[in-house]
Coordinates of C-alpha atoms and ligand atoms in Angstrom, one line a residue:
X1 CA -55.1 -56.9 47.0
X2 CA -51.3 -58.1 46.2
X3 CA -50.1 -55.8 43.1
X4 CA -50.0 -57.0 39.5
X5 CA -46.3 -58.2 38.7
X6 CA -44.5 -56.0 36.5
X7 CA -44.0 -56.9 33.0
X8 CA -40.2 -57.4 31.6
X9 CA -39.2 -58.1 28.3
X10 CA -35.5 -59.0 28.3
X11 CA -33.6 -58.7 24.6
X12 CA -30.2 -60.7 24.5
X13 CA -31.5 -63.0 27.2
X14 CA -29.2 -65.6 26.2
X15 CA -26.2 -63.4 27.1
X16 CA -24.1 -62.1 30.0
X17 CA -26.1 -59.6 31.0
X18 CA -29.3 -61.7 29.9
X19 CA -28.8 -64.3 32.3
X20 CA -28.0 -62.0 35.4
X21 CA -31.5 -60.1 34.4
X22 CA -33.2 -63.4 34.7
X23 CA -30.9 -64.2 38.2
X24 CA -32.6 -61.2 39.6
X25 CA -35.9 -61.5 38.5
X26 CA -35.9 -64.7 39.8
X27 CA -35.4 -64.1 42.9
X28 CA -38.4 -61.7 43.0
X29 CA -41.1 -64.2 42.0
X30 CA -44.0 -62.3 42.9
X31 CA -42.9 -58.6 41.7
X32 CA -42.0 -59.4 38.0
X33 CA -42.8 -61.8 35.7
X34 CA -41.5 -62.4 32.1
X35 CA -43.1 -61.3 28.8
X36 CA -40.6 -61.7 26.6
X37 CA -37.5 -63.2 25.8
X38 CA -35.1 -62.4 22.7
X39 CA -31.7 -64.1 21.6
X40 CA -29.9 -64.7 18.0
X41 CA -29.4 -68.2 17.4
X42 CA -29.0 -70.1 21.2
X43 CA -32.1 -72.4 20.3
X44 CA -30.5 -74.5 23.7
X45 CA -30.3 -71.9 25.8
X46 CA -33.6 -70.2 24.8
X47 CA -35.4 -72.8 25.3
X48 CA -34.1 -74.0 29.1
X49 CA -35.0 -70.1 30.0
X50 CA -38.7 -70.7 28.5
X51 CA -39.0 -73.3 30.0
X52 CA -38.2 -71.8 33.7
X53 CA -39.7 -68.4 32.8
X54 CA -43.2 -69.2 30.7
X55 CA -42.3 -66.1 28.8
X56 CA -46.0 -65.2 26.5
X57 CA -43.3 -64.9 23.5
X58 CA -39.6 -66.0 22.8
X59 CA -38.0 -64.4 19.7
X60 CA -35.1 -65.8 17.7
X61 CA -33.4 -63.7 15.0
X62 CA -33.0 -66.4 12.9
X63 CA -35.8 -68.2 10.9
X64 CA -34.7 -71.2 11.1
X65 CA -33.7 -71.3 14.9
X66 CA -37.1 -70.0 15.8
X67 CA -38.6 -73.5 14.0
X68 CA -36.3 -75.5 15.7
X69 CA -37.6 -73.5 19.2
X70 CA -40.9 -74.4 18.2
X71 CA -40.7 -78.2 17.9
X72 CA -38.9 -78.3 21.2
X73 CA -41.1 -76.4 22.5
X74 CA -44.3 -78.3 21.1
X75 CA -48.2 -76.7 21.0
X76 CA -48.8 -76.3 24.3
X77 CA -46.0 -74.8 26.1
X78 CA -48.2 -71.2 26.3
X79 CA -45.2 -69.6 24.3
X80 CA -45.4 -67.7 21.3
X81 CA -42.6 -68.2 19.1
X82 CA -41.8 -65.1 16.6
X83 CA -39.0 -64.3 14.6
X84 CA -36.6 -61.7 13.5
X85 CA -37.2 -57.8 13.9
X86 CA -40.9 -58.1 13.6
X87 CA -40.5 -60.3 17.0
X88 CA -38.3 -57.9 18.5
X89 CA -41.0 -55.5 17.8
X90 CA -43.5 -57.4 19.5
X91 CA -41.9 -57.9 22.9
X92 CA -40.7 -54.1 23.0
X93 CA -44.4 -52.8 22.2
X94 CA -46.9 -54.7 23.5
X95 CA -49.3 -53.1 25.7
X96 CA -48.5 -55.5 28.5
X97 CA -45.2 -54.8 28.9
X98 CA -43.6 -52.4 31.4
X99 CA -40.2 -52.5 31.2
X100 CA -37.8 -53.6 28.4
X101 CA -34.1 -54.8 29.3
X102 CA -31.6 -53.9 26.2
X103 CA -29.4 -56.5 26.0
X104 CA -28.7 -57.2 22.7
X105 CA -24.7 -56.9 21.6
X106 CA -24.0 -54.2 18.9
X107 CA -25.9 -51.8 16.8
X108 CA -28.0 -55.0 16.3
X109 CA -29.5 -53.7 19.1
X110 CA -30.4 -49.6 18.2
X111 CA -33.9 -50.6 16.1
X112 CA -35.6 -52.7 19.1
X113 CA -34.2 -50.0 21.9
X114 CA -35.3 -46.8 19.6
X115 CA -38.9 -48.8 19.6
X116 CA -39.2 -49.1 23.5
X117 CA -38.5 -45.7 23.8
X118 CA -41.1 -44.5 21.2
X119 CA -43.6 -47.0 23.1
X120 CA -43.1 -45.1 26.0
X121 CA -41.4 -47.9 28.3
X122 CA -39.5 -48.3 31.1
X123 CA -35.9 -49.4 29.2
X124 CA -32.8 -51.1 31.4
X125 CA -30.3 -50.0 29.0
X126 CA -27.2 -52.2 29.1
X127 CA -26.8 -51.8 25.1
X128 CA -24.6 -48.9 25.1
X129 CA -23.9 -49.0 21.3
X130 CA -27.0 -48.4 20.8
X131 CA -26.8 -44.7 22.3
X132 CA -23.1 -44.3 21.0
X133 CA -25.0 -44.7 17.2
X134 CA -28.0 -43.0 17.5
X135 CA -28.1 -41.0 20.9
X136 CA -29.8 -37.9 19.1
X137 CA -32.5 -39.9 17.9
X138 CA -32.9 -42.3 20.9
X139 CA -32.9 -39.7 23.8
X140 CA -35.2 -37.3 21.5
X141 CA -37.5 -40.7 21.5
X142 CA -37.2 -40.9 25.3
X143 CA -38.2 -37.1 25.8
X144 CA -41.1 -37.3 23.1
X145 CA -42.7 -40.7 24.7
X146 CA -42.2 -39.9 28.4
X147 CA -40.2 -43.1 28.4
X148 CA -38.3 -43.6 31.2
X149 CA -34.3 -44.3 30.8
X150 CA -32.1 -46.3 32.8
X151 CA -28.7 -47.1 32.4
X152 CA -27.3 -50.4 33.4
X153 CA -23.7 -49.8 32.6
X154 CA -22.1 -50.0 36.1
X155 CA -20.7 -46.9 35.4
X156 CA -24.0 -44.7 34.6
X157 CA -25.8 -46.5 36.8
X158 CA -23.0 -45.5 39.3
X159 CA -23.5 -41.5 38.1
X160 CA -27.2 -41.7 38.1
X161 CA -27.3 -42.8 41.7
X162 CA -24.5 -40.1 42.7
X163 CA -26.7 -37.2 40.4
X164 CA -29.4 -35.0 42.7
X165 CA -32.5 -35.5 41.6
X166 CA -34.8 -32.4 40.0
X167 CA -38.5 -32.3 40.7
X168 CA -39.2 -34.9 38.6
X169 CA -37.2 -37.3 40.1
X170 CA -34.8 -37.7 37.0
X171 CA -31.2 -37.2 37.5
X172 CA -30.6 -33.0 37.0
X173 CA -27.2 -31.6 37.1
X174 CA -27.9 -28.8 39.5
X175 CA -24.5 -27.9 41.4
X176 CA -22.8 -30.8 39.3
X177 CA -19.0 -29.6 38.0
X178 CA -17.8 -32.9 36.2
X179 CA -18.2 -36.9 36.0
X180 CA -15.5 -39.0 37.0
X181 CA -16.0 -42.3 35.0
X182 CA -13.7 -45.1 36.4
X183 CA -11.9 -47.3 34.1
X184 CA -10.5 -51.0 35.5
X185 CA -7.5 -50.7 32.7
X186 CA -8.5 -54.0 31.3
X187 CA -6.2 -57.1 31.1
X188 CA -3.4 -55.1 29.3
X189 CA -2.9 -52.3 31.7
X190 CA 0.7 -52.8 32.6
X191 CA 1.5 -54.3 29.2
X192 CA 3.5 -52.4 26.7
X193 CA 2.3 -51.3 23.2
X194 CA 5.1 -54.1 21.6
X195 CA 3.8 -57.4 23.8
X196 CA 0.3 -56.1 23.1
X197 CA 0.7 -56.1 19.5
X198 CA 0.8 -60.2 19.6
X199 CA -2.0 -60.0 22.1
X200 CA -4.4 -62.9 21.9
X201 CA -8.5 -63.1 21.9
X202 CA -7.6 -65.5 24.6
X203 CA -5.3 -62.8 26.5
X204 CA -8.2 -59.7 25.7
X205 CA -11.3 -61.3 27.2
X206 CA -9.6 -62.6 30.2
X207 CA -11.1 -59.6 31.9
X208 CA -9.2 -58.8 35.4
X209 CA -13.0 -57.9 37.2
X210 CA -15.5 -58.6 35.1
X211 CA -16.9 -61.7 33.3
X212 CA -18.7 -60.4 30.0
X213 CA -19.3 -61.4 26.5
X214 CA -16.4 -61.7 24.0
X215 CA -17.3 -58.3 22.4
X216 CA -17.2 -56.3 25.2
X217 CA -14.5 -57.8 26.6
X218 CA -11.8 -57.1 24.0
X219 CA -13.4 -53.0 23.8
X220 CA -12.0 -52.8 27.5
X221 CA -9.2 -54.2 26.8
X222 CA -8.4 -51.8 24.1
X223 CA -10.3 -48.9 26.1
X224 CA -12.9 -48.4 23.3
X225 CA -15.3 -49.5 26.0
X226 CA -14.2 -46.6 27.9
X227 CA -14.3 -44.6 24.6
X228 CA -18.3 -45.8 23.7
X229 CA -18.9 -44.9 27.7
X230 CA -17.4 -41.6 27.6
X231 CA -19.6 -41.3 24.6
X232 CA -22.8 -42.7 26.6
X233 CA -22.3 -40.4 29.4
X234 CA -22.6 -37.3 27.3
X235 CA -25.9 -38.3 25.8
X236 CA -27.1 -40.1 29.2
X237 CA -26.5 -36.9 31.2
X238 CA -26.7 -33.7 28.4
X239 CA -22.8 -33.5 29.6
X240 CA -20.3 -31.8 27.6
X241 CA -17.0 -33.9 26.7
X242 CA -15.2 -32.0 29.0
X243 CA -17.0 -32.3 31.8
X244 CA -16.4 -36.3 31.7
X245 CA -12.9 -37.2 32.7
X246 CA -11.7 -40.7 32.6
X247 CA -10.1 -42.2 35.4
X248 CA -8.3 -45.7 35.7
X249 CA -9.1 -47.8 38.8
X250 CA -7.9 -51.4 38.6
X251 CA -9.7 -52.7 41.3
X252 CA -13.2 -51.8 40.0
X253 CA -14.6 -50.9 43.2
X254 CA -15.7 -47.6 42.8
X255 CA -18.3 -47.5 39.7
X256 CA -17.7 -43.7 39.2
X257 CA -18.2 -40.4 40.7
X258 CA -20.3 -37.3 40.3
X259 CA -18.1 -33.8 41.4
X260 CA -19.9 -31.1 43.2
X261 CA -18.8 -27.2 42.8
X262 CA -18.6 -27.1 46.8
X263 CA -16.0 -29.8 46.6
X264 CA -17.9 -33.1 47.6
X265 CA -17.2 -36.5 45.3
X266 CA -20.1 -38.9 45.5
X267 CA -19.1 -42.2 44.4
X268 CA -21.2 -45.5 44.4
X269 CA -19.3 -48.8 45.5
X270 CA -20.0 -52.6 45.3
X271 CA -18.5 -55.3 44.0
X272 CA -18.2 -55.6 40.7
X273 CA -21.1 -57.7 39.7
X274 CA -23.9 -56.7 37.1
X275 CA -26.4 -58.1 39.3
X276 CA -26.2 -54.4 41.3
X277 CA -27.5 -52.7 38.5
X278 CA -29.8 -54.7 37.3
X279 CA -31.7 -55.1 40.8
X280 CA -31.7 -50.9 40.9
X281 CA -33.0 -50.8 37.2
X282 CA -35.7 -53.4 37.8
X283 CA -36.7 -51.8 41.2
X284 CA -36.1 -48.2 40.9
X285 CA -37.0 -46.1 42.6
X286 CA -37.4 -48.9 45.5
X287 CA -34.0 -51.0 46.2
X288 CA -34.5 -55.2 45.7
X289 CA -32.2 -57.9 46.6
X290 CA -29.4 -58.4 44.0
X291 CA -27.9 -61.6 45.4
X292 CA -24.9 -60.0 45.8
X293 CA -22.6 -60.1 49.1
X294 CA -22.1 -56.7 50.2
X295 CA -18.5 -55.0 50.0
X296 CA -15.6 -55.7 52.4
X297 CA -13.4 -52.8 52.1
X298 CA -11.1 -54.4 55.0
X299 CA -10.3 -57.7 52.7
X300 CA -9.9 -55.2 49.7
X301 CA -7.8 -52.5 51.5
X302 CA -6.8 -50.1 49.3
X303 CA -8.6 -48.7 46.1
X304 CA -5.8 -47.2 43.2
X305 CA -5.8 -44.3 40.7
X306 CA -4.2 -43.8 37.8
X307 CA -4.3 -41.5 34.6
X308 CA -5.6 -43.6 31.2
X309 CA -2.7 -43.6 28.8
X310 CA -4.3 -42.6 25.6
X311 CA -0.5 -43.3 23.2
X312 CA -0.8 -46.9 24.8
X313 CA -4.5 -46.8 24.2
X314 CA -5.7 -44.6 21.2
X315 CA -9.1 -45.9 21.7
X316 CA -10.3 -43.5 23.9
X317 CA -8.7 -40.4 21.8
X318 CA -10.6 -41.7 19.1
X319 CA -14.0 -41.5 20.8
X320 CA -13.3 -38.2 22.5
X321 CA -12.9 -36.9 18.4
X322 CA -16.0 -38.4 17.3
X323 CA -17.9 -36.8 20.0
X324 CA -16.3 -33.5 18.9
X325 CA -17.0 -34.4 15.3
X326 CA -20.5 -34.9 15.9
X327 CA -23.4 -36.0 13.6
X328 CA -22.9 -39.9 12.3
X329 CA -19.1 -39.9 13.3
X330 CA -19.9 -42.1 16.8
X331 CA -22.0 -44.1 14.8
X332 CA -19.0 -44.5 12.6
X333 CA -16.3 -45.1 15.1
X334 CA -18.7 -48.0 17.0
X335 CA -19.6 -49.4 13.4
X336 CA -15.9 -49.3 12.4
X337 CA -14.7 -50.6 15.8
X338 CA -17.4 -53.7 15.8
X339 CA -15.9 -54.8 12.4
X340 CA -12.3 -54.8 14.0
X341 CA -13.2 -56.8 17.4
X342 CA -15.0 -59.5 14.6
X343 CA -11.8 -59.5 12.5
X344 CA -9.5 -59.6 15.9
X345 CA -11.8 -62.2 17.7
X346 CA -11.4 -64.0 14.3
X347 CA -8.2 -63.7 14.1
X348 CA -7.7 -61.9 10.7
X349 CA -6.3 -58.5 12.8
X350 CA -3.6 -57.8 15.0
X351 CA -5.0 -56.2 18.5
X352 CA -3.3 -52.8 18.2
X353 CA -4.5 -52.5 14.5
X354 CA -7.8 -52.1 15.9
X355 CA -7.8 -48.4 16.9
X356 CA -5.7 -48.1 13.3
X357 CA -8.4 -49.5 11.6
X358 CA -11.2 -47.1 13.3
X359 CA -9.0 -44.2 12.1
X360 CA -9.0 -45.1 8.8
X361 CA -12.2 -45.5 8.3
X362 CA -13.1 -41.9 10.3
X363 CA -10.6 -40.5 8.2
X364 CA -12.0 -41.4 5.3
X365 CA -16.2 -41.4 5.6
X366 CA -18.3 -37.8 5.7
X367 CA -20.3 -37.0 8.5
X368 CA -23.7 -36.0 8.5
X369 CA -26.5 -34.7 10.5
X370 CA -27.9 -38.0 12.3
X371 CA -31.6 -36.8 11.3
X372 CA -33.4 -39.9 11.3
X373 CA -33.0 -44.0 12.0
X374 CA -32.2 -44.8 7.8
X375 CA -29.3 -41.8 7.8
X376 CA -27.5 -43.4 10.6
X377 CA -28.0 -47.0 9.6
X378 CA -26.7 -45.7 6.5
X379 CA -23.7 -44.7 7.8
X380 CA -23.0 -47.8 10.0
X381 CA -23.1 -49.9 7.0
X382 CA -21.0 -47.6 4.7
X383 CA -18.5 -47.2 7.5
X384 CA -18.7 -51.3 8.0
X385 CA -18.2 -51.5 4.1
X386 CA -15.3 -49.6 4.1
X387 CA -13.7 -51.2 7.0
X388 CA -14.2 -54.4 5.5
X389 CA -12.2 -53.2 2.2
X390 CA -9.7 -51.9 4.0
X391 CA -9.2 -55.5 6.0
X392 CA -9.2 -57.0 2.6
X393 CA -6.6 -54.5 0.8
Ligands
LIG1 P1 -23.2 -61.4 25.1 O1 -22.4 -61.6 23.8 O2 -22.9 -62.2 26.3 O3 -24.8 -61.5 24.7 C1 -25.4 -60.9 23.6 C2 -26.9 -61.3 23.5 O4 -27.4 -60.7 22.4 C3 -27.1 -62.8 23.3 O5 -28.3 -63.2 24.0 C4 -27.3 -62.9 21.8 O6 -28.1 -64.0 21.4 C5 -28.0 -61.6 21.5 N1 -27.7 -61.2 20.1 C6 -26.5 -61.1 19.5 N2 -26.6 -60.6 18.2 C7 -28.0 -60.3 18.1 C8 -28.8 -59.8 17.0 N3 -28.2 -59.5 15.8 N4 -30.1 -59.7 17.2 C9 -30.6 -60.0 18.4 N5 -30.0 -60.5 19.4 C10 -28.6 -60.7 19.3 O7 -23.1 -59.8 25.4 P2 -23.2 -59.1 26.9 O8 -21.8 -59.1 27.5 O9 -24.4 -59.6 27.6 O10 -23.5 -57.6 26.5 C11 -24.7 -57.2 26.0 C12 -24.8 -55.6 25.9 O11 -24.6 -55.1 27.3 C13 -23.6 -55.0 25.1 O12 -24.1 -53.9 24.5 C14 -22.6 -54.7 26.2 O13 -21.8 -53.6 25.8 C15 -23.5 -54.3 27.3 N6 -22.9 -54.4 28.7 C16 -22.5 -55.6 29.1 C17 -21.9 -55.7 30.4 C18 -21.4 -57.1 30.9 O14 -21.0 -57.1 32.0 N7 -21.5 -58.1 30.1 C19 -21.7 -54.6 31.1 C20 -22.1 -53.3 30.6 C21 -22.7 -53.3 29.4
LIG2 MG1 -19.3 -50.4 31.9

């Protein structure tokens, strides 16, 4: 009897991280096949992946995209076509499904990830703003349903495969002293905080390592990435703030390190390419084939270190303080920081007014107790109110 293919719903298919989920699966034919598929507005590119992965229902956020999906797609293609939330919904939910790869960009994404983890799924969590706004809320989902978490983001992927295991199988933190969470730098590195003020969208997402969407690309150039990962790892792995310490390695090599009290590191390496933990997400516990060539430390010789320089980069400072703040403040500082990267990648801000204009706004908002979904989306949109009126003035 050959097994019955496992079930994956991928949301943001149409992106980076999208597109490398759908590499992987690919090349595993007769393990997974696709329920779902979920982008904005790429009617194009939607429909050239329905059309190699006969997903049962494609979603488009927009209503009129999703008609225009539909006509290409004509009555018989076996694909639903659904729209919006209620879509989202759908593909996250359906009894069918087994695992659900959050890919979407933003805090767009927090709704659809919070609802595979009430369902109970397996979720491939690449959308790290969605934990950095509501990680209370999400996590408590997670422990209520029995879902089952797993984080894509090289870097927790890295920690989870360096974390012993408890009885369960789930990462524990038995004998565990600190996470080292590496840090490339980002393209400005060795710049200095003058030449970086005239830094161009061009100049932040020409990522040294990594090729990414535009959004994520400028937060590690500014080190906010770092900032919402710090953030991540706390919720990810019940870790206090100072048991994470940030470390800058340019070459991206090593994906980050768990610290033992009898002085052993572990550190995962490979090269930097999402595919790795994609292929462990989608196979865990078992190992698959990434389609990734393997690591040659002799061509890449030496590996570097460095301290992060948080008066260069006051990114990171600023979501260290919203993790001591607590309550809505990270859902603040990711709202506030997602209306900056728009208003840099548009080019209405200057690149080191970014980190300014997150200050401001956590300056100026009250925190609350992030008790349910409405409270913190309330705050993201005050907090994306004000920023916005603070651009304007
Ligand atoms: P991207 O911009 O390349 O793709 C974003 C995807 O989300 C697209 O398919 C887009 O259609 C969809 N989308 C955008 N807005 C949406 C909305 N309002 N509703 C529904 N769908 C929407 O982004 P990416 O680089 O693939 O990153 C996706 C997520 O993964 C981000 O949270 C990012 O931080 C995280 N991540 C990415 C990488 C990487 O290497 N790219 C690494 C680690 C984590
Ligand atoms: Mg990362």
């Amino acid at each position: 009897m050959t097994a019955r293919r496992r079930q994956v719903s991928v949301l943001g298919s149409t992106g980076s991280i999208g597109v490398s989920t759908l590499d992987v699966i690919a090349r595993h034919p007769d393990a997974y096949a696709v329920y779902g598929l979920a982008a904005n507005t790429s009617v194009d590119s939607l429909y050239q992946q329905c059309l190699a992965h006969r997903p049962e229902v494609a979603v488009m956020m927009d209503a009129d995209a999703a008609e225009r999906l539909q006509a290409l797609l004509g009555p018989d293609s076996g694909t639903r076509v659904l729209q919006g939330e209620e879509g989202l919904r759908e593909i996250v939910t359906a009894e069918a499904v087994d695992a659900v790869m959050a890919a979407i960009v933003g805090a767009a994404g927090l709704p659809s990830t919070l609802a595979a983890a009430q369902a109970g799924k397996t979720i491939l969590l690449a959308n790290k703003e969605s934990l950095v706004m509501g990680g209370h809320l999400l996590m408590q989902a997670v422990r209520e349903s029995g879902a089952t978490l797993l984080p894509i983001d090289s870097e927790h992927n890295a920690i989870f495969q360096c974390m012993p295991a408890d009885r369960q199988g789930r990462p524990g933190l038995d004998g565990v002293s600190k996470v080292l969470l590496t840090a490339s730098g980002g393209p400005f590195r060795e710049w200095s905080y003058e030449r970086m003020r005239d830094a161009t969208p061009e100049q932040a997402c020409a990522h040294p390592n990594w090729s990414m969407g535009r959004k994520i690309s400028v937060d590690s150039a500014s080190l906010m990435n770092k900032g919402l990962e710090f953030i991540e790892a706390c919720w990810l792995f019940d870790l206090t703030p100072e048991r994470v310490e940030v470390v800058v390695h340019p070459q991206s090599i090593i994906h980050s390190m768990v610290q033992y009290t009898d002085g052993s590191t572990l550190a995962q390496l490979g090269n930097p390419d999402m595919r790795t933990p994609i292929a462990y997400g989608l196979g865990w516990p078992q190992r698959i084939a990434a389609g990734v060539a393997p690591l040659d430390l002799v061509a890449i010789s030496r590996l570097d270190f460095e301290a992060p320089d948080e008066a260069r980069f006051p990114c990171l400072r600023l979501a260290r303080e919203s993790v001591a703040t607590g309550g809505t403040a990270m859902a603040v500082c990711n709202a506030a920081n997602e209306v900056a990267v728009a208003a840099f990648l548009d080019g209405k801000l200057g690149f080191t007014a970014i980190p300014q204009l997150i200050e401001n706004v956590l300056e100026r908002v009250k925190v609350v107790e992030p008790s349910s979904l409405e409270v913190v989306e309330t705050a993201d949109s005050e907090a994306r109110l004000l920023a916005a009126e603070m651009l304007a003035s």
